[in-house]
Coordinates of C-alpha atoms in Angstrom, one line a residue:
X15 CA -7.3 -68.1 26.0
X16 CA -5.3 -67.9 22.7
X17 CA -6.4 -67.7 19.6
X18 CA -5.1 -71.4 18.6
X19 CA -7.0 -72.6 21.8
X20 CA -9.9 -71.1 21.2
X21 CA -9.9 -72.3 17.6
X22 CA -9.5 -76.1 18.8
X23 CA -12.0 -75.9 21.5
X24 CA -14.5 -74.7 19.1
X25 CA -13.7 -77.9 17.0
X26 CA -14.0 -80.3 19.3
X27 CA -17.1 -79.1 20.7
X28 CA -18.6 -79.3 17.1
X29 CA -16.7 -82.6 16.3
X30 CA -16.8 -84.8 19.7
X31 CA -12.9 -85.0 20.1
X32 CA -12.3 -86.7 16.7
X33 CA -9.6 -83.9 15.9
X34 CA -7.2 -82.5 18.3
X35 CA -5.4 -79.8 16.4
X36 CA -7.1 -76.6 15.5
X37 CA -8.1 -76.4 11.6
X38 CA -5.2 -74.3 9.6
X39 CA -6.5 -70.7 8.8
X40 CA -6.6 -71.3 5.1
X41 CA -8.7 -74.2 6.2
X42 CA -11.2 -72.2 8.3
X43 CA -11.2 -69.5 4.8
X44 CA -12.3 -72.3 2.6
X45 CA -15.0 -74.3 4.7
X46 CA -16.6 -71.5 6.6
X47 CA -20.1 -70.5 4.9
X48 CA -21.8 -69.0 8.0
X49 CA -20.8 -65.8 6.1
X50 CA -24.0 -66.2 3.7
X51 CA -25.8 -69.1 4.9
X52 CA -26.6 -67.3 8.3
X53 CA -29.9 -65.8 5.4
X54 CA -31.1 -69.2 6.4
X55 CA -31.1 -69.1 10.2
X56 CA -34.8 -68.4 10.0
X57 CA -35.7 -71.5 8.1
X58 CA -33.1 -73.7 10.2
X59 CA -34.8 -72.6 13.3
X60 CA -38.1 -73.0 12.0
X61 CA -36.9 -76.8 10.8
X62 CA -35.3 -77.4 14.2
X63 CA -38.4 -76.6 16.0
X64 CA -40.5 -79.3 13.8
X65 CA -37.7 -81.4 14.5
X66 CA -37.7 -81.0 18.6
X67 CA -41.5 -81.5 18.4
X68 CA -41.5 -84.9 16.1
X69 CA -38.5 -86.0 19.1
X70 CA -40.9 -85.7 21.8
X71 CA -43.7 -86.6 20.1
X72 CA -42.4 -89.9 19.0
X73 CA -40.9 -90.8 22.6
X74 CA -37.2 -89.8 21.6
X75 CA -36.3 -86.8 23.8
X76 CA -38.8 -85.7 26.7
X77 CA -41.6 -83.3 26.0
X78 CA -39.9 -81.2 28.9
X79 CA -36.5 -81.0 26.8
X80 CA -38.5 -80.2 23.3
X81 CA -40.2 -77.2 25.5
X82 CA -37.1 -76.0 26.5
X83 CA -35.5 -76.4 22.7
X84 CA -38.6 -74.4 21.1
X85 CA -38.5 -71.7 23.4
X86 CA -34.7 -71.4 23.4
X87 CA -34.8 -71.5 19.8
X88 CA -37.7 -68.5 19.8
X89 CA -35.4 -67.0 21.4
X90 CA -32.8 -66.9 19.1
X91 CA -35.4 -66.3 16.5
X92 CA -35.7 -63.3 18.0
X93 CA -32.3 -61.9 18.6
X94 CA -31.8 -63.3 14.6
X95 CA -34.8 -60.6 13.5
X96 CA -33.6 -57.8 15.7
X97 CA -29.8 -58.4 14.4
X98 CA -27.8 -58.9 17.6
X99 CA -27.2 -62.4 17.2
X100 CA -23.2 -63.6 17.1
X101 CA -22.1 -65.4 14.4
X102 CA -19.3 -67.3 14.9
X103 CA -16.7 -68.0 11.6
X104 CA -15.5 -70.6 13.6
X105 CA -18.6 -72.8 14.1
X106 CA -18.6 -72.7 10.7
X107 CA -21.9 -72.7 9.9
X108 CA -25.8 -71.0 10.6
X109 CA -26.5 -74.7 12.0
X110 CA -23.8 -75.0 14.5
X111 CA -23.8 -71.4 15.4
X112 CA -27.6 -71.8 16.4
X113 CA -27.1 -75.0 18.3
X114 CA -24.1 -73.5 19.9
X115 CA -26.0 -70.1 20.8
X116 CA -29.3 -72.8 22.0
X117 CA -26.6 -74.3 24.5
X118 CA -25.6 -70.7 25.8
X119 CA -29.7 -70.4 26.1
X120 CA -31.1 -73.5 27.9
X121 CA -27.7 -75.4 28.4
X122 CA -27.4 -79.6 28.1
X123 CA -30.9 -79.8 26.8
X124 CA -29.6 -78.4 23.3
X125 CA -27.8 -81.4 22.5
X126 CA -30.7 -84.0 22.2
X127 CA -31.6 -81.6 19.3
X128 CA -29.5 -83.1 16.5
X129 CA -30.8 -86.5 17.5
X130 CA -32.0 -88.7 14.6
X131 CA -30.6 -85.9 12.0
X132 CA -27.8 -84.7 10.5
X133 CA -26.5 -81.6 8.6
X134 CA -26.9 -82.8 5.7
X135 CA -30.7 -83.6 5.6
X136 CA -30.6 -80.3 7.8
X137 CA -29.2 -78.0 5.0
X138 CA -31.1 -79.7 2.2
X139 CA -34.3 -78.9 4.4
X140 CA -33.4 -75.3 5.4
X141 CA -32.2 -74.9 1.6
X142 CA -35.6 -76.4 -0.3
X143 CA -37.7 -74.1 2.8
X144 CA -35.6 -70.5 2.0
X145 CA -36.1 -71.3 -2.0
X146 CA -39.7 -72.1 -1.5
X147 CA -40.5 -68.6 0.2
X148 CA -38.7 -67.1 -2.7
X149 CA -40.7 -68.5 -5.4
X150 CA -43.7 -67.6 -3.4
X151 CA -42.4 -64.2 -3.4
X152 CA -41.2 -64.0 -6.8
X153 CA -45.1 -65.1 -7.6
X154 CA -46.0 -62.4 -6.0
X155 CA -43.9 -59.8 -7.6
X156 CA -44.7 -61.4 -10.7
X157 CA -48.6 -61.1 -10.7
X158 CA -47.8 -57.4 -9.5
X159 CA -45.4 -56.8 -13.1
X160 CA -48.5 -58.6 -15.1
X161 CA -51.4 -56.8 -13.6
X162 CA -49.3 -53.5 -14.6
X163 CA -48.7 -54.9 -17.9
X164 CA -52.4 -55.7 -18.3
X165 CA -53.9 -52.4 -17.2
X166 CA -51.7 -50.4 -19.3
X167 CA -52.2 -52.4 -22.3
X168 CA -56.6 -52.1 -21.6
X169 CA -56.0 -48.6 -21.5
X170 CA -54.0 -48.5 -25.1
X171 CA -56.0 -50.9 -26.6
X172 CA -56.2 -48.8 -29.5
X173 CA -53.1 -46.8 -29.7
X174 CA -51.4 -47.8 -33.2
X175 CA -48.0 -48.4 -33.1
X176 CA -45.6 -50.7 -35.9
X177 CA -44.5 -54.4 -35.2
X178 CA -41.5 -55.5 -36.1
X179 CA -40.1 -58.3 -37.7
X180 CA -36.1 -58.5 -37.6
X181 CA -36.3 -54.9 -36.1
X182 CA -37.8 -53.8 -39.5
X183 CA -41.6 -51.9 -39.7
X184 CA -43.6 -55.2 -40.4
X185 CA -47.4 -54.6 -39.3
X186 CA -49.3 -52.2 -37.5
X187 CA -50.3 -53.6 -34.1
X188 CA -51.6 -51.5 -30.9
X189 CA -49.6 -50.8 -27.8
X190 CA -52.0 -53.0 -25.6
X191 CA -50.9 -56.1 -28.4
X192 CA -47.5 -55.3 -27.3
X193 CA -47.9 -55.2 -23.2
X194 CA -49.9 -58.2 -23.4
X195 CA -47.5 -60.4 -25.0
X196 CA -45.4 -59.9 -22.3
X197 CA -48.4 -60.5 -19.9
X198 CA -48.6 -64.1 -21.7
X199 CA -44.4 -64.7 -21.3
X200 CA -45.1 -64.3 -17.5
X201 CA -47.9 -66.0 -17.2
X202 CA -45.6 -68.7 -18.8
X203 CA -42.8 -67.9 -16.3
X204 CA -45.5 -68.0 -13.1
X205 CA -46.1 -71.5 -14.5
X206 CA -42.4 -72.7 -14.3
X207 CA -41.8 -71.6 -10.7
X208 CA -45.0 -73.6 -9.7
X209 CA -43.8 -76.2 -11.4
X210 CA -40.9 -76.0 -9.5
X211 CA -42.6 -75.7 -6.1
X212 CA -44.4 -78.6 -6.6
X213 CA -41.2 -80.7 -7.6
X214 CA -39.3 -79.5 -4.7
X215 CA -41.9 -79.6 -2.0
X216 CA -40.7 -82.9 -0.1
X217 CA -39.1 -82.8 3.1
X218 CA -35.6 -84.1 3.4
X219 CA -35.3 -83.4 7.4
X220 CA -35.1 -87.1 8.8
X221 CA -32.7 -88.5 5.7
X222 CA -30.0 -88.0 8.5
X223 CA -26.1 -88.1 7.2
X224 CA -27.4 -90.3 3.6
X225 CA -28.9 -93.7 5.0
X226 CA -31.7 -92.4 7.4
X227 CA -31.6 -93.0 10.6
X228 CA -32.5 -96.1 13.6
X229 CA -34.5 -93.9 15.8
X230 CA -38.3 -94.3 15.3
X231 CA -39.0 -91.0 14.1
X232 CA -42.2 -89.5 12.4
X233 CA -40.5 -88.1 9.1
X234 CA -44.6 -87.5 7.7
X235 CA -45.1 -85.5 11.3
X236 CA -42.2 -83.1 10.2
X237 CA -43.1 -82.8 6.5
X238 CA -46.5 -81.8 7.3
X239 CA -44.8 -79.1 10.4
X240 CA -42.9 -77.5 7.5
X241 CA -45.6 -77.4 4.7
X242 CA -44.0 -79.7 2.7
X243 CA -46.5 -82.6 0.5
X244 CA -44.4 -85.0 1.5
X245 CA -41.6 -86.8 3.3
X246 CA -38.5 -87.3 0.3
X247 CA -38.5 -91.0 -0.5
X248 CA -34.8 -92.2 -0.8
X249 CA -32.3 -90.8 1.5
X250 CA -29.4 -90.6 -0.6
X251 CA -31.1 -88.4 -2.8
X252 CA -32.1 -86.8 -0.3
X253 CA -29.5 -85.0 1.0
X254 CA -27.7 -85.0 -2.6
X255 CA -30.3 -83.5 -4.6
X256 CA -30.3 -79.9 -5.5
X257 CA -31.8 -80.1 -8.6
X258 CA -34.8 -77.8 -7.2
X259 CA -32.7 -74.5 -6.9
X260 CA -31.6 -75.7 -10.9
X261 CA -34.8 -75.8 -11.3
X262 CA -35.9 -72.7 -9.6
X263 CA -32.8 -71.2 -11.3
X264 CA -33.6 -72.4 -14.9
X265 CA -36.8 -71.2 -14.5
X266 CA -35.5 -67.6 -13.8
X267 CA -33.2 -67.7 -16.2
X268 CA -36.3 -67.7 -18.8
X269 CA -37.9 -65.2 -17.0
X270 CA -35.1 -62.8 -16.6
X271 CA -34.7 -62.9 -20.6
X272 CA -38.1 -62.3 -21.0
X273 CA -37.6 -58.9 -18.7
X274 CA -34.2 -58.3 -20.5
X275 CA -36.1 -58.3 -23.9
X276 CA -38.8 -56.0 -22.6
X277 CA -35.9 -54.0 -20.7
X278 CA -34.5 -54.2 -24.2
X279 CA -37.5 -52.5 -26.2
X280 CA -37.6 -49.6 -23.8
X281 CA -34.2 -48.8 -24.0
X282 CA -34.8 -48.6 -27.8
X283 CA -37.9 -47.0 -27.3
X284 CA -36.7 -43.9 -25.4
X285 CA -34.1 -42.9 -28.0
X286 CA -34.9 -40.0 -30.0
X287 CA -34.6 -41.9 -32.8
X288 CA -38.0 -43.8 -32.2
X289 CA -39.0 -41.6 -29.1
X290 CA -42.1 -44.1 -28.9
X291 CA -42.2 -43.5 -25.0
X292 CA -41.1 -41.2 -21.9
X293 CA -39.8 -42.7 -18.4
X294 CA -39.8 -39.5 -15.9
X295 CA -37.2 -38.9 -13.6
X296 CA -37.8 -41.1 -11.4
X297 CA -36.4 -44.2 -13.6
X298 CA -33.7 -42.3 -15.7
X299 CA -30.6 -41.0 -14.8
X300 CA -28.5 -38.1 -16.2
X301 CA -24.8 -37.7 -17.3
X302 CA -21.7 -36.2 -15.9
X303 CA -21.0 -34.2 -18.7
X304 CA -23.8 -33.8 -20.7
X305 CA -27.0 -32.0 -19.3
X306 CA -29.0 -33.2 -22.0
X307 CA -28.7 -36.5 -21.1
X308 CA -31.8 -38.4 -19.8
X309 CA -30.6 -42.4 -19.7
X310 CA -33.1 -45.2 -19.2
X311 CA -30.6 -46.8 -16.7
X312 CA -33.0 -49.0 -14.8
X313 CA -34.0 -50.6 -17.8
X314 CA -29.9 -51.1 -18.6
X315 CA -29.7 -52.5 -15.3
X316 CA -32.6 -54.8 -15.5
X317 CA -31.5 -56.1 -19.2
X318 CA -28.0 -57.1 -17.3
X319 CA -29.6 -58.8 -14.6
X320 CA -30.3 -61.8 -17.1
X321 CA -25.9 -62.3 -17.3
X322 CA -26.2 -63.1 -13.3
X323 CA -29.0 -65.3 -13.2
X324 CA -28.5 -67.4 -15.6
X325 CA -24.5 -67.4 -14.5
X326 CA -25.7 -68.7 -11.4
X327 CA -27.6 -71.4 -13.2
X328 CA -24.5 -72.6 -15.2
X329 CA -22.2 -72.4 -12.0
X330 CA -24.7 -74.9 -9.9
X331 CA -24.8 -76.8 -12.9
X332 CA -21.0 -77.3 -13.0
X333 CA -20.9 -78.2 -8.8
X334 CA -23.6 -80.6 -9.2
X335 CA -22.2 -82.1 -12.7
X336 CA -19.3 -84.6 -11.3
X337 CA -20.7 -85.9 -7.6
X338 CA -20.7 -89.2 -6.6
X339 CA -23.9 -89.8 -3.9
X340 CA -24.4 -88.7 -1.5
X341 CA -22.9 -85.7 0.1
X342 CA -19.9 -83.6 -0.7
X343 CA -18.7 -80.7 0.7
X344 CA -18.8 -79.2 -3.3
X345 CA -22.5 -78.4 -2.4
X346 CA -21.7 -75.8 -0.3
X347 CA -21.5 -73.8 -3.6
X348 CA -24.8 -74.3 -3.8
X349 CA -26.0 -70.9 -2.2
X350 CA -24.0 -67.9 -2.5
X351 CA -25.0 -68.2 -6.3
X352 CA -28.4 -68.8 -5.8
X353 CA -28.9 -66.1 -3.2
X354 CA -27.2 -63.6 -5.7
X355 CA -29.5 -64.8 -8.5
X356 CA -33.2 -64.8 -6.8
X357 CA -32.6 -61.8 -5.1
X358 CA -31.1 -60.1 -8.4
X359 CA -34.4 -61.5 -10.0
X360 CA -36.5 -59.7 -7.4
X361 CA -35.1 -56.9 -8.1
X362 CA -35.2 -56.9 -11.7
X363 CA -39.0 -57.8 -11.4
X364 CA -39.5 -54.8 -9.1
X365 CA -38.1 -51.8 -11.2
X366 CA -39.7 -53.4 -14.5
X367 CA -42.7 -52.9 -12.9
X368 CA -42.4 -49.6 -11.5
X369 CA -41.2 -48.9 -15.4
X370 CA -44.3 -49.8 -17.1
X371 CA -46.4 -47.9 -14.3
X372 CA -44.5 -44.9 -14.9
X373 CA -44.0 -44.9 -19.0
X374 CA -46.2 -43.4 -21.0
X375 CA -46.6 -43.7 -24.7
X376 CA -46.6 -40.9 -27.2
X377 CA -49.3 -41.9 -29.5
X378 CA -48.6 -39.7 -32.2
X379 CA -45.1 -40.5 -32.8
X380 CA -46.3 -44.6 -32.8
X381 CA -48.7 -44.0 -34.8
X382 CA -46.5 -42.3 -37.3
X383 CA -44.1 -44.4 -37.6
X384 CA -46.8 -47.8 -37.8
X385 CA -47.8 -46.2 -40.9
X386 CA -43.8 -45.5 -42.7
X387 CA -42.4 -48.7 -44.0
X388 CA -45.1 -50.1 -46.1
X389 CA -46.0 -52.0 -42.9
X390 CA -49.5 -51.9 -44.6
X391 CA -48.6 -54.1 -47.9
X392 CA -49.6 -57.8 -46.4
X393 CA -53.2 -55.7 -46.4
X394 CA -53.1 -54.9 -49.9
X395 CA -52.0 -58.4 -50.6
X396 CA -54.9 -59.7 -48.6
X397 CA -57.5 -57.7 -50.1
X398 CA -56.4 -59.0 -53.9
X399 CA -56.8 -63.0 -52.2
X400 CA -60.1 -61.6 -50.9
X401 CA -61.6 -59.5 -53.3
X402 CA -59.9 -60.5 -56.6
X403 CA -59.2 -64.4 -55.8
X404 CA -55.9 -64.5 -56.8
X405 CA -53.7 -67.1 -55.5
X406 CA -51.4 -65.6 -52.5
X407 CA -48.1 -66.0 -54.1
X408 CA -49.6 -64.0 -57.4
X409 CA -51.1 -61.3 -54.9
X410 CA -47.7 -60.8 -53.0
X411 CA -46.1 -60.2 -56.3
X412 CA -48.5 -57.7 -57.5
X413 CA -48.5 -55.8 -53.6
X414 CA -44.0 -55.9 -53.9
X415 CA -44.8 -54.4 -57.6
X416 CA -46.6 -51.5 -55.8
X417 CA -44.3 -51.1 -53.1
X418 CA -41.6 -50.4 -55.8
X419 CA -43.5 -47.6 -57.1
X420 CA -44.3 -46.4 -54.0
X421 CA -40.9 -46.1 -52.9
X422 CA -39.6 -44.6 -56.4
X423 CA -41.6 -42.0 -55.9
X424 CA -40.5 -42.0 -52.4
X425 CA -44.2 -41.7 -50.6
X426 CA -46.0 -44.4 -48.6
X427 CA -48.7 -46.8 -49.9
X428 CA -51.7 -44.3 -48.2
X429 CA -50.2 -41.2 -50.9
X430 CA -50.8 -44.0 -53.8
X431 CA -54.0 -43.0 -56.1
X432 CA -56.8 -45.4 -57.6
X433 CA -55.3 -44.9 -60.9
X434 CA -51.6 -45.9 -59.2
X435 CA -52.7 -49.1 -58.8
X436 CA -54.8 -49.6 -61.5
X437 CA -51.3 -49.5 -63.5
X438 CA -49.9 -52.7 -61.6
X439 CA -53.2 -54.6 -61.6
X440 CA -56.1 -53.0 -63.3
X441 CA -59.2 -54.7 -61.8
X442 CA -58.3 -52.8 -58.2
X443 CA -61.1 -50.4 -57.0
X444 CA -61.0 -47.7 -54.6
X445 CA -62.0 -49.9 -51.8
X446 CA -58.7 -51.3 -51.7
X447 CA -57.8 -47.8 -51.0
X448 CA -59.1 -48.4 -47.5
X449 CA -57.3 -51.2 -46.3
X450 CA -53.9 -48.7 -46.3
X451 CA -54.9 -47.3 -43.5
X452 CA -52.9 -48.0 -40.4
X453 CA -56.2 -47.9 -38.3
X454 CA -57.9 -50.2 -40.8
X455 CA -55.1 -52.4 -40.8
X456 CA -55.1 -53.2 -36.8
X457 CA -59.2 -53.2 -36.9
X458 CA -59.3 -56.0 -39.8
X459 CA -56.8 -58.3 -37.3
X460 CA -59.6 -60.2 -35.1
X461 CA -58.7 -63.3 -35.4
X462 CA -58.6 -65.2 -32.5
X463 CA -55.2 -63.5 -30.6
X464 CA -54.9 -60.3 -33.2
X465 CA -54.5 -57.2 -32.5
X466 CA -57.3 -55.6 -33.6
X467 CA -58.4 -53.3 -30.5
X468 CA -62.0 -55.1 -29.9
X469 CA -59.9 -58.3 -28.9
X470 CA -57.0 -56.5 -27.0
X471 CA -59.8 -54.8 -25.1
X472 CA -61.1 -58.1 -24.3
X473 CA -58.2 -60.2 -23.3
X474 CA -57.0 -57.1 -21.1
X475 CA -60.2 -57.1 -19.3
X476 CA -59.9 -60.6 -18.7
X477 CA -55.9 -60.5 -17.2
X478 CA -57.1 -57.8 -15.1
X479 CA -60.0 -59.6 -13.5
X480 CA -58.3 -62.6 -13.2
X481 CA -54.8 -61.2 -11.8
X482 CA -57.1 -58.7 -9.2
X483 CA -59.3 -61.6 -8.2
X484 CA -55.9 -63.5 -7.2
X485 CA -54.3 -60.4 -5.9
X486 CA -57.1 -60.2 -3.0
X487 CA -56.7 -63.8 -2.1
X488 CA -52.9 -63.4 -1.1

């Protein structure tokens, strides 16, 4: 058999005779997706098989067909996990490939299966089931990065570094501070993909082609086979809507910024400049040229990630922005992007984590640098509304008054004497002396959230009981 002939017998088994030429070959380049959505042969199976049962159940096909279809579809399952099924470009798609292979399996039994459905509701089903599993898994991987995050920070709950402000020494704060902000942007991000699980979970298997179907069929039956809440409600949208991988999407999007930032701050961190931290070999790379070289590449790489994700976003975004109801063949677009994107996430997520597990700070050099910049002037300030009663604005004038001489004389505020500061405002006393301490500084913060290290201690402890307790009940 040619080529040609094999081409057109291929369509008109998948079309029912409606075309009797073979598709051109820049037509077969354009509409064949099997190439990536064969990733979601394991939910289409798994979709098929609800499907099949709901059929027999509900009087449609035999229960001695639906056997047949389940075990021929295990079957398939199987050769799909071991990776020796055949994909075929030419049926297009993971659907028709399956249903084609499930014909090879258990012969004229195979075609009851797309009774009462359609590809569209199929695809939107396998679709909302394949994104599902990833936020679950992203979760996951997630509550791994935080407990890291968490630990780390308990165990510096006292190690003095500076905050910045505009990239400028601001106030001292403690390592742990830092670690568990980002613990509080994920817990954020954790919130968005449930958010989106919850949106998307409704089945759209039994929406058919757009205006359901005739057949009596038990669309409740299959939503509650797959997992799903619910059957979707209108079957236009539900074959039309993707708005819960934009969703899913969007909601990486934040999440990858939030690594990129972090990604960001080690990166900085590791120059010699600041030389706050050291990432051992397993997470840096070296240089072609230069042996000296020690590059905090998997942080690079992780701060890119950010560019594809939230690409992806933007590029579903513009599919979805000019479609009439219900579907078009545009939506085909949807996945290629959003299998890039989740599975760039994942891996972002993963080497962040291993990253915090494997840095380590250098305490000395933080601590050092928390106390260069006059990062401890808003103390002074504080101390003259405290002690002295002076309106705030009058006791940030006096504390930039003391700066300046500070810095004239080219010494941080700790070097300043009594009698230094007795010549800016005389009514200071030498307890005001203690409050230019670094360590004194991050102490006096305990208001509620500060980053004094009794309350960092505390809210660590917390994160890692609760993100342990949730741990063993995966």
């Amino acid at each position: 058999m040619s080529k040609d002939t094999d081409k057109q017998s291929l369509s008109n088994k998948m079309w029912g005779g409606r075309f009797s030429a073979s598709p051109a070959d820049i037509m077969e380049e354009i509409n064949a997706s099997i190439g990536f959505d064969k990733r979601l042969a394991t939910q289409d199976i798994r979709g098929s098989k609800a499907h099949a049962d709901m059929l027999a159940a509900a009087g449609i096909i035999t229960k001695e067909d639906a056997k047949r279809i389940v075990a021929g579809l295990d079957q398939i399952l199987g050769e799909v996990e071991a990776g020796v099924m055949k994909w075929s470009r030419a049926l297009e798609d993971v659907h028709m490939n399956v249903e084609s292979r499930l014909k090879d399996n258990i012969g004229a039994p195979a075609g009851r299966l797309h009774t009462a459905r359609s590809r569209n509701d199929q695809v939107a089903t396998d679709f909302k089931l394949w994104v599902r599993d990833r936020i679950d898994a992203m979760d996951m991987a997630l509550g791994v990065l935080q407990l890291s995050l968490a630990r780390k920070a308990e165990a510096h709950a006292a190690t003095v570094m500076p905050g910045f402000t505009h990239l400028q020494p601001a106030q001292p704060v403690t390592f742990g501070h830092h670690l568990l902000a980002y613990v509080e942007m994920i817990g954020r991000d954790r919130g968005r993909f449930a958010d989106a699980r919850a949106r998307l979970n409704e089945c759209p298997l039994g929406a058919a082609a757009l205006a359901g179907t005739s057949f009596p069929i038990d669309r409740h039956a299959t939503a509650a086979a797959l997992d799903f809440d619910r059957p979707t409600a209108n079957s236009l949208d539900s074959v039309s809507d993707r708005d819960f991988a934009l969703e899913t999407l969007a909601a990486a999007s934040i999440a990858a910024m939030h690594l990129s930032r972090f990604a960001e701050e080690i990166v900085i961190w590791m120059t010699p400049q600041f030389g706050f931290i050291t990432l051992s070999d397993k997470f840096t790379t070296g240089s072609s040229i230069m042996p000296q070289k020690r590059n905090p590449d998997a942080a690079e790489l992780s701060r890119a990630k950010v560019g594809r994700i939230a690409g992806a976003f933007q590029s579903l975004l513009m599919v979805m922005k000019g479609l009439p109801l219900a579907y078009s063949k545009d939506m085909q677009e949807d996945k290629e992007v959003t299998f890039d994107a989740l599975d760039s996430f994942g891996l972002a997520v993963a080497a962040m984590s291993g990253m915090v597990e494997d840095l380590e700070p250098r305490a000395d050099v933080m601590r050092a640098a928390a106390g260069r910049g006059y990062s401890t002037a808003t103390d002074l300030a504080d101390w003259l509304v405290r002690e002295l009663k002076l309106p705030f604005r009058d006791a940030h004038h006096v504390t930039g008054r003391v700066v300046s001489l500070a810095e004239g004389r080219g010494v941080e505020l700790e070097a300043l004497s009594l009698a230094d500061l007795k010549t800016i405002e005389p009514r200071f006393r030498a307890d005001a002396l203690d409050v230019l301490s670094v360590d004194n500084s991050v102490k006096s913060r305990t208001s509620h959230g500060g980053t004094a290290p009794q309350n960092v201690r505390k809210m660590a402890r917390g994160w890692v009981r609760k993100l342990e307790k949730a741990a063993e009940r995966v």
